Every structure is written in C-alpha cells, then in structure tokens.
Amino acid sequence: MVQRSDLLDIDLEKQLHALAKEVGRLKKTAATRGSALYDRGSTLYDDAGDTLSDYYGGLSDFVVSNLPKLRRRARAFEATATNHPAVAAAVGLVVVGLVASLFWRGRSEPEPRPRRKRAR
C-alpha cells in the first residue's frame, strides 16, 4: 500500500521535473531573443554613431568657417564693455536675472493634486 507521503514525494518530483524543463525552455527563448536584440541594438548603435559623427562634422565645419566673424564680434563686444563697464554690468545682471527667473518659474509651479474619490 502506498502511503500519502510517498504520493506527495512523487508528485513533487514530477512538478520539479516539469519546472526544470520549463526553465530550460525559457533560458533558450531568452538567449534567442537576447541575441536578436543585441544584433539589432548594435546596428542601432552604429547608426546613431554615424548620425552623431555627421552632426559633429557639420557643426565643426560651421564653427571653423564662422570663427573669424565670431572673433571680430567678440573684440567689438570687449571694447564696448571696456569703454562702458556700467552698461556691461547692467546687461550682465539682466541676463542673469532672466535665466534665474526661468529656472525659478519652472520650479515654482505647483503640481496638480490628484483627484480623490468621494466615499459613498
């Protein structure tokens, strides 16, 4: 006669065996999907690298071609700031104030409160 504890042990062994098979299938599926994502991800990474390289090349060409103009304007601005230091300080304070107000304005807006459901 088979005792109840023996039946439970046999049942647990079957369940463990079935779980081991399922874990094996899940590992294979995860490995397959992971390699597919890696292949697709490396392609996306290469594409993103090429795009960033193109943007950087365009930006560098733009800066190099406009550098003499920027230097002339910087010298003119430096001469104006040297001749009129009070005006330069006032303009600097206005710019700093505008930037600070933009940061404070974004932070000072209260978050909307979630609506509460009324108990009935």
C-alpha positions in Angstrom: 0.0 0.0 0.0 1.3 3.4 -1.0 1.3 6.0 1.8 0.2 9.6 1.3 3.7 11.0 2.0 5.1 8.8 -0.9 2.4 10.2 -3.2 3.4 13.7 -2.3 7.1 13.0 -2.9 6.3 11.5 -6.3 4.1 14.5 -7.2 6.7 16.9 -6.1 9.3 15.2 -8.2 7.1 15.4 -11.2 6.5 19.1 -10.6 10.2 19.8 -10.1 11.0 17.9 -13.3 8.3 19.9 -15.2 9.6 23.1 -13.8 13.2 22.2 -14.8 12.1 21.6 -18.4 10.2 24.9 -18.4 13.2 26.8 -17.1 15.3 25.2 -19.8 12.9 26.4 -22.5 12.7 29.9 -21.0 16.5 30.1 -21.0 16.7 29.1 -24.7 14.0 31.6 -25.5 15.7 34.4 -23.6 19.0 33.6 -25.2 17.5 33.7 -28.7 15.7 36.9 -28.0 18.7 38.4 -26.3 21.0 37.7 -29.3 18.4 39.1 -31.7 18.1 42.3 -29.6 21.9 42.5 -29.4 22.3 42.2 -33.1 19.5 44.8 -33.7 20.9 47.0 -30.9 24.4 47.0 -32.3 23.0 48.1 -35.7 21.1 50.9 -34.0 24.2 51.9 -32.1 26.3 52.0 -35.3 23.6 54.1 -37.0 23.4 56.5 -34.0 27.2 56.8 -34.0 27.2 57.6 -37.7 24.5 60.2 -37.3 26.3 61.9 -34.4 29.5 61.9 -36.3 27.7 63.6 -39.2 26.2 66.2 -36.9 29.6 66.8 -35.2 31.3 67.2 -38.6 28.7 69.7 -39.7 28.9 71.7 -36.5 32.7 71.7 -36.6 32.7 73.0 -40.2 30.2 75.7 -39.3 32.3 76.9 -36.3 35.5 76.8 -38.3 34.0 78.8 -41.1 32.5 81.4 -38.8 35.3 81.7 -36.3 36.8 84.9 -37.8 33.4 86.6 -37.6 32.9 85.5 -34.0 36.4 86.8 -33.1 35.7 90.2 -34.6 32.4 90.5 -32.7 34.0 89.3 -29.5 36.6 92.0 -29.9 34.0 94.7 -30.5 32.0 93.5 -27.5 35.2 93.6 -25.4 35.9 97.1 -26.5 32.4 98.2 -25.7 32.5 96.5 -22.3 35.8 98.2 -21.5 34.6 101.6 -22.5 31.2 101.3 -20.7 31.6 99.0 -17.7 28.4 100.1 -16.0 26.3 99.2 -19.1 28.1 95.9 -19.4 27.4 95.1 -15.7 23.7 96.1 -16.1 23.3 93.9 -19.2 25.0 91.0 -17.4 22.7 91.4 -14.4 19.6 91.4 -16.7 20.7 88.3 -18.4 21.5 86.5 -15.1 18.1 87.6 -13.8 16.3 86.3 -16.8 18.0 82.9 -16.6 17.3 82.7 -12.8 13.6 83.6 -13.4 13.3 80.9 -16.0 14.7 78.3 -13.5 12.5 79.5 -10.6 9.4 79.8 -12.8 9.7 76.1 -13.8 10.1 75.0 -10.2 7.5 77.2 -8.6 4.5 75.8 -10.4 2.7 73.6 -8.0 2.0 70.1 -9.1 -1.7 69.3 -9.6 -3.3 67.4 -6.8 -4.7 64.0 -7.6 -8.5 63.9 -7.5 -9.9 62.0 -4.6 -12.9 59.8 -5.0 -15.6 60.6 -2.6 -16.8 57.8 -0.3 -20.4 57.0 -0.9 
